[in-house]
GROMACS .gro file of N, CA, C and O in nm:
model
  408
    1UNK      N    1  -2.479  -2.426   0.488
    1UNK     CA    2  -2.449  -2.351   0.370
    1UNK      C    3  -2.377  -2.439   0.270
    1UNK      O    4  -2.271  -2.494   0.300
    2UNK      N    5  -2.428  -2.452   0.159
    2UNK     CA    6  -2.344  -2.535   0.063
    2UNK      C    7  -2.244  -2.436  -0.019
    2UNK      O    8  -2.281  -2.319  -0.034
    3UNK      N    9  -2.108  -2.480  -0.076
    3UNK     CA   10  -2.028  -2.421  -0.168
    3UNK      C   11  -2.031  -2.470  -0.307
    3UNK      O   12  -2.041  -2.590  -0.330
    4UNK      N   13  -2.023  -2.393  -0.390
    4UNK     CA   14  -1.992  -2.421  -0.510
    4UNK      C   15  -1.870  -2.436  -0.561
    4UNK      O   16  -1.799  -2.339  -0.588
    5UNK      N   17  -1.826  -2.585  -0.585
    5UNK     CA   18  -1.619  -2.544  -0.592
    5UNK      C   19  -1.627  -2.495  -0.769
    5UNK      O   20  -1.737  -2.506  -0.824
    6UNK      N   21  -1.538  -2.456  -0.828
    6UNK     CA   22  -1.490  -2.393  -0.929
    6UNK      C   23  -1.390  -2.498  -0.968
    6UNK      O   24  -1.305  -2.558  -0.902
    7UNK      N   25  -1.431  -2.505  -1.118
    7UNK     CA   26  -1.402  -2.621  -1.140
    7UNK      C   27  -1.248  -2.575  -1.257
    7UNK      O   28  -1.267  -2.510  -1.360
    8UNK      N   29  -1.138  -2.613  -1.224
    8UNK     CA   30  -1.000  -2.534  -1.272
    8UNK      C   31  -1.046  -2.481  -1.419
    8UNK      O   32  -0.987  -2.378  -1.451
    9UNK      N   33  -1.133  -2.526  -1.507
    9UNK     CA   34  -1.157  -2.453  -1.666
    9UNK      C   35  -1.210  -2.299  -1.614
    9UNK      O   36  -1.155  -2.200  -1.664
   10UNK      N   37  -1.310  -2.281  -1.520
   10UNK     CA   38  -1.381  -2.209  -1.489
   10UNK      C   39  -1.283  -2.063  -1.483
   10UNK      O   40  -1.188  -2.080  -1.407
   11UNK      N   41  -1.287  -1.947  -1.537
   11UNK     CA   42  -1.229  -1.792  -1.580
   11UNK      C   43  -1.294  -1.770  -1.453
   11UNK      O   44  -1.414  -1.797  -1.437
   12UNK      N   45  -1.213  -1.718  -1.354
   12UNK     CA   46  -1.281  -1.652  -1.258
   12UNK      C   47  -1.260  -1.466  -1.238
   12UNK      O   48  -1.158  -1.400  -1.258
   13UNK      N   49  -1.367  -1.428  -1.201
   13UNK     CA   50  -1.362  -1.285  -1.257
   13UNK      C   51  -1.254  -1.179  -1.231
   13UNK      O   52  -1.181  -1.204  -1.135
   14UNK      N   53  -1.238  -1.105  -1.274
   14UNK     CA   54  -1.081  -0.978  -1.252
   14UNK      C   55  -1.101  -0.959  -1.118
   14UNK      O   56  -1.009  -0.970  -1.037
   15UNK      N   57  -1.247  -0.922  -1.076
   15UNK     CA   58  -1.290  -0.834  -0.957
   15UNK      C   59  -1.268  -0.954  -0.828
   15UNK      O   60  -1.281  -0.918  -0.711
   16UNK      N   61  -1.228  -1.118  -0.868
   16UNK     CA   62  -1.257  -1.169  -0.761
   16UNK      C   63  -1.092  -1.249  -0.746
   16UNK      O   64  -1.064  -1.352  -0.685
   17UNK      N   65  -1.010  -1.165  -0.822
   17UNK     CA   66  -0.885  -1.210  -0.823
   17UNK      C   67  -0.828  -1.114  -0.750
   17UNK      O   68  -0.862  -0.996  -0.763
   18UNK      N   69  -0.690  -1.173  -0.623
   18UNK     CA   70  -0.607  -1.070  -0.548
   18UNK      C   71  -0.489  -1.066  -0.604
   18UNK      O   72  -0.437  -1.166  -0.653
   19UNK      N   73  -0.426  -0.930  -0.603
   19UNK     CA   74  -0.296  -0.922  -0.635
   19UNK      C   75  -0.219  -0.829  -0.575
   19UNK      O   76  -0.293  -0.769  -0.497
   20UNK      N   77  -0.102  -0.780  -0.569
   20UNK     CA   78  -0.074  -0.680  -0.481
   20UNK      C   79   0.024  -0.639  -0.572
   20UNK      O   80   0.074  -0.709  -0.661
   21UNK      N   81   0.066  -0.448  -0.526
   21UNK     CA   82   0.142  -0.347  -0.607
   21UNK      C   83   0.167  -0.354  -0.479
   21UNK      O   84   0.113  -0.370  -0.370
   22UNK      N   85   0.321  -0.325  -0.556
   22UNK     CA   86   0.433  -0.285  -0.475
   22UNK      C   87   0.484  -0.120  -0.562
   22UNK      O   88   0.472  -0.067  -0.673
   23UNK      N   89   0.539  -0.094  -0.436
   23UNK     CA   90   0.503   0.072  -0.442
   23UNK      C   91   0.650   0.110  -0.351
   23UNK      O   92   0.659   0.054  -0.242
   24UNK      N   93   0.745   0.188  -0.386
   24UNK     CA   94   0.858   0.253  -0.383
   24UNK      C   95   0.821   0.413  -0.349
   24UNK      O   96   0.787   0.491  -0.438
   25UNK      N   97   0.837   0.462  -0.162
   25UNK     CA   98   0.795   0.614  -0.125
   25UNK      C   99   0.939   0.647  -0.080
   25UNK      O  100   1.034   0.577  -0.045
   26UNK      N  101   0.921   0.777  -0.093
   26UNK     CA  102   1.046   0.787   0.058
   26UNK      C  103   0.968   0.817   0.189
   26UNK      O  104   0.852   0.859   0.196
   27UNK      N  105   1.040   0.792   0.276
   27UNK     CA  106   1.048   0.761   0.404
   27UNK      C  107   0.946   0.873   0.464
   27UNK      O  108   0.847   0.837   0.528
   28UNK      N  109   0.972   1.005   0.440
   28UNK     CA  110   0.859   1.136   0.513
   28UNK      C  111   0.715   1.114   0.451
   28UNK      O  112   0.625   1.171   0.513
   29UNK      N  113   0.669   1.024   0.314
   29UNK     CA  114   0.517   1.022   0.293
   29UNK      C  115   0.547   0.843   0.323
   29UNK      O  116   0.482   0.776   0.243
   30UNK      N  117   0.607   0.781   0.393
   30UNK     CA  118   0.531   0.680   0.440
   30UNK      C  119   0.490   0.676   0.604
   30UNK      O  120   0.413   0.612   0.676
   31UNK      N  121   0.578   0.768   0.616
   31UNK     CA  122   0.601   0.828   0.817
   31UNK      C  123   0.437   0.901   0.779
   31UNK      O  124   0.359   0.869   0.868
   32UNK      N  125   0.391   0.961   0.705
   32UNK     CA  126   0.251   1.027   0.680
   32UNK      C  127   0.186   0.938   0.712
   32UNK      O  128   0.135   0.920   0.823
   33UNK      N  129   0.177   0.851   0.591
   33UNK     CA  130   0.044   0.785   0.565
   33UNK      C  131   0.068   0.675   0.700
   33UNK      O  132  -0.043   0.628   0.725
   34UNK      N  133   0.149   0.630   0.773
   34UNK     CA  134   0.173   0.577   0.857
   34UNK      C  135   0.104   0.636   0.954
   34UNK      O  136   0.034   0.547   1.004
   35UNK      N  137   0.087   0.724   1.001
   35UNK     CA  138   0.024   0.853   1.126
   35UNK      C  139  -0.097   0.884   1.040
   35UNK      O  140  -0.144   0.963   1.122
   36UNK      N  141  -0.160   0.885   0.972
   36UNK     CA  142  -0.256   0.886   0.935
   36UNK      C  143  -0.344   0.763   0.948
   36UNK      O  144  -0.459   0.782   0.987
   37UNK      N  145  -0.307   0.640   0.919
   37UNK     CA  146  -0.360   0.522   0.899
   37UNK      C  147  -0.403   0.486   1.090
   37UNK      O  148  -0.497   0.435   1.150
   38UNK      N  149  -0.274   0.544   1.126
   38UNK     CA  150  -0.328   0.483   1.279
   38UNK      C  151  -0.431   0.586   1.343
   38UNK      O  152  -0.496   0.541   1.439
   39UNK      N  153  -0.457   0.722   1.304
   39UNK     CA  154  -0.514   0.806   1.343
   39UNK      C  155  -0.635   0.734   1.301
   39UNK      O  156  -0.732   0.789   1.354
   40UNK      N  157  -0.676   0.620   1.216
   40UNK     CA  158  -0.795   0.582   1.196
   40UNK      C  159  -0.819   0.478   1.199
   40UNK      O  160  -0.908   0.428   1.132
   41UNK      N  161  -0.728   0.399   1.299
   41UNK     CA  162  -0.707   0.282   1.339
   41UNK      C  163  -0.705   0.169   1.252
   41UNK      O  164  -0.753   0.058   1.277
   42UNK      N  165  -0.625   0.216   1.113
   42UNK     CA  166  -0.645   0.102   0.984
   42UNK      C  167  -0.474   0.070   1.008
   42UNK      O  168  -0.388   0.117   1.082
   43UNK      N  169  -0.478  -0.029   0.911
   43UNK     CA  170  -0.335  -0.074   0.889
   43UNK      C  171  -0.307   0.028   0.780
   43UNK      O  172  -0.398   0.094   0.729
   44UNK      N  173  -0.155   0.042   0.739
   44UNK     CA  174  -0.067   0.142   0.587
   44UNK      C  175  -0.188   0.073   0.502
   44UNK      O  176  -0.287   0.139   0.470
   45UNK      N  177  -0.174  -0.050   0.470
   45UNK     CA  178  -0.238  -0.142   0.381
   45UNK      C  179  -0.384  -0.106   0.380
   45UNK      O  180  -0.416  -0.047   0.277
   46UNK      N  181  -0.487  -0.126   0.473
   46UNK     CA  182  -0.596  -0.098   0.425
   46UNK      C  183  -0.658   0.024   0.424
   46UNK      O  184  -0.775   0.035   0.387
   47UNK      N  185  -0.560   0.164   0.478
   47UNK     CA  186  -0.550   0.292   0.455
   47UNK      C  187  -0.518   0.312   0.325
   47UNK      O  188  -0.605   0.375   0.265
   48UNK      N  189  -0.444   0.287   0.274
   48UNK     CA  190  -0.371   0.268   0.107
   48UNK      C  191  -0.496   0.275   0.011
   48UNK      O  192  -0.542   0.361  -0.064
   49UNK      N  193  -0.538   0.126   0.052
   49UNK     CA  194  -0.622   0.062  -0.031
   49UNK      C  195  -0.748   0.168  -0.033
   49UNK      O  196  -0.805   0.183  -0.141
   50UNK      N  197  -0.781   0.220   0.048
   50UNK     CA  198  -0.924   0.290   0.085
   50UNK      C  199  -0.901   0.396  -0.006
   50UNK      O  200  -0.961   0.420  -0.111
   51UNK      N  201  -0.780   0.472   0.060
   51UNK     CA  202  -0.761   0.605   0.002
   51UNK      C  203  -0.737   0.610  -0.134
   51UNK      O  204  -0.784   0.712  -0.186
   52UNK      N  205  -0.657   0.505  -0.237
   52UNK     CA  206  -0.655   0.517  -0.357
   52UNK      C  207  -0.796   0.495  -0.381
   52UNK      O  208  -0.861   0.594  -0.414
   53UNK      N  209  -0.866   0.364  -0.367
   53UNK     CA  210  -1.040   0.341  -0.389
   53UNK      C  211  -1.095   0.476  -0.414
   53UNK      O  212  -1.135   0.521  -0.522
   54UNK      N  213  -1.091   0.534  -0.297
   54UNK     CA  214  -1.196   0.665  -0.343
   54UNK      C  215  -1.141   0.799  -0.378
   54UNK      O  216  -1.201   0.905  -0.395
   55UNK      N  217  -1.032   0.776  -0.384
   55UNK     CA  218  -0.991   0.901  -0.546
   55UNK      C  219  -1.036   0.852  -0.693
   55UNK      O  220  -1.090   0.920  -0.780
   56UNK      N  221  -0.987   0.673  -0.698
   56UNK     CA  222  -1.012   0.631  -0.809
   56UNK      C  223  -1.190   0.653  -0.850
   56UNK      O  224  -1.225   0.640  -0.967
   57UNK      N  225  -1.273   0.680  -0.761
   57UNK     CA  226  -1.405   0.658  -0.764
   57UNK      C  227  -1.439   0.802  -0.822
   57UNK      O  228  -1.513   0.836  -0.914
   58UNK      N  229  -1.381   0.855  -0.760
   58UNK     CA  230  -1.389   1.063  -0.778
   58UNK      C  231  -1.370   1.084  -0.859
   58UNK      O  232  -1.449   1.161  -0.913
   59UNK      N  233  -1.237   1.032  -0.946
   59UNK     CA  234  -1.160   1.022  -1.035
   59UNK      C  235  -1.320   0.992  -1.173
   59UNK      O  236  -1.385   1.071  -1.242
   60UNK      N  237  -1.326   0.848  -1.155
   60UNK     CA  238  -1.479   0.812  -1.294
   60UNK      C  239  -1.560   0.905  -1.285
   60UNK      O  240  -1.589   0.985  -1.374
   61UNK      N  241  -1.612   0.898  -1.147
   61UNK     CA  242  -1.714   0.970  -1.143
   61UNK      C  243  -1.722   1.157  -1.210
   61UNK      O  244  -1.814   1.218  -1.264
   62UNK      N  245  -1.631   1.184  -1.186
   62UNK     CA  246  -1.579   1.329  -1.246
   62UNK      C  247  -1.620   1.326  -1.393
   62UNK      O  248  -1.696   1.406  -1.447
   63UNK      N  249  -1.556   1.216  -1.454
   63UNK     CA  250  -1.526   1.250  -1.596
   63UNK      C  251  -1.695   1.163  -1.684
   63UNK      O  252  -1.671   1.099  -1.787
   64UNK      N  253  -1.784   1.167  -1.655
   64UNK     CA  254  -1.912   1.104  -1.673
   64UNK      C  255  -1.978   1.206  -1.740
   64UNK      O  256  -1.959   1.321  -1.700
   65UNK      N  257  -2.064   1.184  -1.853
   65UNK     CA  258  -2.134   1.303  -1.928
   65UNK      C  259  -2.260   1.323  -1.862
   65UNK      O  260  -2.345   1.246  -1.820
   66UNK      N  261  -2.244   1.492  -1.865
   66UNK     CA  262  -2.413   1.527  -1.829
   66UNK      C  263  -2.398   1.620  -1.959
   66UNK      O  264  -2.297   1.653  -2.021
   67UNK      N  265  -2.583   1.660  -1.989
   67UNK     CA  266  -2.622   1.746  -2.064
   67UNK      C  267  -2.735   1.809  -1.987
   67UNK      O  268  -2.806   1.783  -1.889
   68UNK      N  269  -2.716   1.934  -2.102
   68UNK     CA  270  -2.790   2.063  -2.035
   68UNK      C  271  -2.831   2.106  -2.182
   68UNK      O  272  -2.784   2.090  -2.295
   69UNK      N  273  -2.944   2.170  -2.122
   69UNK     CA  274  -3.054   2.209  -2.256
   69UNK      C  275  -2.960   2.348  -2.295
   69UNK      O  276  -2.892   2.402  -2.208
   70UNK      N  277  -2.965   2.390  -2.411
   70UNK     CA  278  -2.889   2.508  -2.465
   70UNK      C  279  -2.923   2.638  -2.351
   70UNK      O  280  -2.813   2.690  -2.337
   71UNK      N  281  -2.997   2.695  -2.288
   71UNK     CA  282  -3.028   2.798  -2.234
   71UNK      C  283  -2.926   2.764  -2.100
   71UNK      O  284  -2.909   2.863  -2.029
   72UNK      N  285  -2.867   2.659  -2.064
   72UNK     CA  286  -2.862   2.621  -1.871
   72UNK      C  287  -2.689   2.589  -1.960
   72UNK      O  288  -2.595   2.619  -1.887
   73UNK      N  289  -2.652   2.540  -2.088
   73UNK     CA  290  -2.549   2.524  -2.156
   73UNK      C  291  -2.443   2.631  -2.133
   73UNK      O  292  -2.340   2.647  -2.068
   74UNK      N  293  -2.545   2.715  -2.246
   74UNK     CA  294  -2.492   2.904  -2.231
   74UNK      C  295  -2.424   2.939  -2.120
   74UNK      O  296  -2.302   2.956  -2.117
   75UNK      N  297  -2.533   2.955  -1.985
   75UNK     CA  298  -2.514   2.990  -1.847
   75UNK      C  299  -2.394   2.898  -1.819
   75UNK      O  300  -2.293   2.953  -1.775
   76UNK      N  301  -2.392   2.805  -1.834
   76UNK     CA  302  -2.314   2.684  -1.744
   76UNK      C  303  -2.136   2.708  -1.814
   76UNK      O  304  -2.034   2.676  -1.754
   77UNK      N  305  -2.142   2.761  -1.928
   77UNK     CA  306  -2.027   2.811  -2.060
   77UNK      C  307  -1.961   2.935  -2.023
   77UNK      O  308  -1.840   2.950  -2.038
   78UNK      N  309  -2.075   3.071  -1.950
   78UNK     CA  310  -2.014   3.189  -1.939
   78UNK      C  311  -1.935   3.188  -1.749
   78UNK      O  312  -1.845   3.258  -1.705
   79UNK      N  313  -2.013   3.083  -1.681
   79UNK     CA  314  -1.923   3.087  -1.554
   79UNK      C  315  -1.797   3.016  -1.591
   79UNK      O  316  -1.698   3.081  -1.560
   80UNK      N  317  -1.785   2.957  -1.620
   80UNK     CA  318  -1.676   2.861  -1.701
   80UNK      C  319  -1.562   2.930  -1.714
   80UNK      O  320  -1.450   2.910  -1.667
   81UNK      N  321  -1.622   3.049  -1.811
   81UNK     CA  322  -1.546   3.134  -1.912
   81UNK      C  323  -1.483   3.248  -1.764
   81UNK      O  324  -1.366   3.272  -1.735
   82UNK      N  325  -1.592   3.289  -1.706
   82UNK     CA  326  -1.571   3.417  -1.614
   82UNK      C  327  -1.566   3.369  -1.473
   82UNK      O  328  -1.653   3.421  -1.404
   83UNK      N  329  -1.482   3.277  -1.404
   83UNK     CA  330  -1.491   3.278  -1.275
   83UNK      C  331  -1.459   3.372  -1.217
   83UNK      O  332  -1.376   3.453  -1.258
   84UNK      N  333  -1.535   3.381  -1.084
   84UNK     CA  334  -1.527   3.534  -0.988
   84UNK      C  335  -1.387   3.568  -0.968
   84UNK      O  336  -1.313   3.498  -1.037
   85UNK      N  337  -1.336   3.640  -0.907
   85UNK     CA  338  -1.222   3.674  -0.862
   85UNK      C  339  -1.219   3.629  -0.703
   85UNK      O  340  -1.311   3.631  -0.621
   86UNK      N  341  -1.065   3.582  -0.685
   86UNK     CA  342  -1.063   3.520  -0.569
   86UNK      C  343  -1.047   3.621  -0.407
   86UNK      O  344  -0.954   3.679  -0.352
   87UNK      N  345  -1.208   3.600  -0.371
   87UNK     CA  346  -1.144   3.688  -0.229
   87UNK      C  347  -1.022   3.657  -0.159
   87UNK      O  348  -0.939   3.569  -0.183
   88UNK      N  349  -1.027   3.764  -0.048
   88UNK     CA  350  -0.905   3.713   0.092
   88UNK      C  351  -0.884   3.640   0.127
   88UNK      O  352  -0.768   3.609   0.151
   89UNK      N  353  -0.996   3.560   0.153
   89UNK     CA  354  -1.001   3.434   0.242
   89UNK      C  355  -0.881   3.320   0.159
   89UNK      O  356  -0.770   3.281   0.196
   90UNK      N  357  -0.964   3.290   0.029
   90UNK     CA  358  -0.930   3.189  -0.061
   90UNK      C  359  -0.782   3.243  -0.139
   90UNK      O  360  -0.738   3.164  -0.223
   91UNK      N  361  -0.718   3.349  -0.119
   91UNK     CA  362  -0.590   3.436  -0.119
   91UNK      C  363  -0.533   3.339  -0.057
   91UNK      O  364  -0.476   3.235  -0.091
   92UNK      N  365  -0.572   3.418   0.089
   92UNK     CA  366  -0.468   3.353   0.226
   92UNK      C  367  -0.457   3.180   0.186
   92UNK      O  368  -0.354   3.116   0.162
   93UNK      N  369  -0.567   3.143   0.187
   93UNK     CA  370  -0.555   2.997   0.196
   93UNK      C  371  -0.472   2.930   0.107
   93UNK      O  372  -0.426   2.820   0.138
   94UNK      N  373  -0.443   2.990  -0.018
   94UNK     CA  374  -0.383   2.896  -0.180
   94UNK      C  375  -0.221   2.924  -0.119
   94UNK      O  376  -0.125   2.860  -0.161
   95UNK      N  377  -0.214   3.018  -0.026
   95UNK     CA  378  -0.055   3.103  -0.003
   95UNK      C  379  -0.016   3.006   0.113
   95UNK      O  380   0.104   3.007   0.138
   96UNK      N  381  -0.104   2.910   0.200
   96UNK     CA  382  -0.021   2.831   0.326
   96UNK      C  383   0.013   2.714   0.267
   96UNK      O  384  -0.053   2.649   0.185
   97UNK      N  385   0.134   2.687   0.320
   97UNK     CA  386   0.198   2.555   0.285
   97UNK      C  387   0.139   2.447   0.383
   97UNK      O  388   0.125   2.452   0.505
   98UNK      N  389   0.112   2.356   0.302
   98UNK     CA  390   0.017   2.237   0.356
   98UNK      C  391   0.089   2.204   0.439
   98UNK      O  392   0.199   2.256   0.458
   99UNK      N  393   0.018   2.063   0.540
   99UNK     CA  394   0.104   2.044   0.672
   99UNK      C  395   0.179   1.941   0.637
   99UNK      O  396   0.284   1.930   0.701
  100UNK      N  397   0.147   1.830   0.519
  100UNK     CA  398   0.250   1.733   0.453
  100UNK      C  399   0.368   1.761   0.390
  100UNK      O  400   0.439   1.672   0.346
  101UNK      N  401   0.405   1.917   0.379
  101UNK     CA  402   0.496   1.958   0.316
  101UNK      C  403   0.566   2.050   0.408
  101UNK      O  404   0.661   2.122   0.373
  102UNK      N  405   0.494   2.043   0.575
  102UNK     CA  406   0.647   2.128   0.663
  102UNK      C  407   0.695   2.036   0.727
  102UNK      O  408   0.795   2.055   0.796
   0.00000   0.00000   0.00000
């Protein structure tokens, strides 16, 4: 396999540069993400890294334009406007306190 060295003028790209954030928790969400990370046999670090990655991805991806022909617009405008009312189920559920917070 041959390498190509990079020659010091050479701008090398954002995406191929490392850097690291440092990040200030208290102690009960790093004891989390700590028990979490091993529950998936990653390090804090590349649990971190993953888990911000794909919020940040959810995150673009969310905010991306679609269009809809005026008739599917309308429709797509009045659920918008009128969401259903929330059964029991989805009651009970908004009312339990998550398990990161007992």
């Amino acid at each position: 396999m041959m390498y190509k060295a990079k020659l010091s003028s050479e701008k090398v790209p954002a995406a191929e540069v490392k850097g690291s954030i440092n990040l200030r928790i208290d102690g009960r969400t790093r004891q989390l993400i700590d028990e979490a990370a091993a529950m998936l046999g990653k390090t804090r670090t590349e649990f971190m890294i993953d888990s911000a990655r794909a919020v940040a991805i959810d995150v673009l991806l969310d905010q991306r334009l679609f269009e809809l022909d005026p008739e599917h617009f309308d429709a797509f405008t009045r659920a918008i406007d009128n969401p259903p009312v929330p059964g029991p189920r989805l009651t009970a559920l908004l009312r339990r306190v998550p398990a990161w917070e007992r």
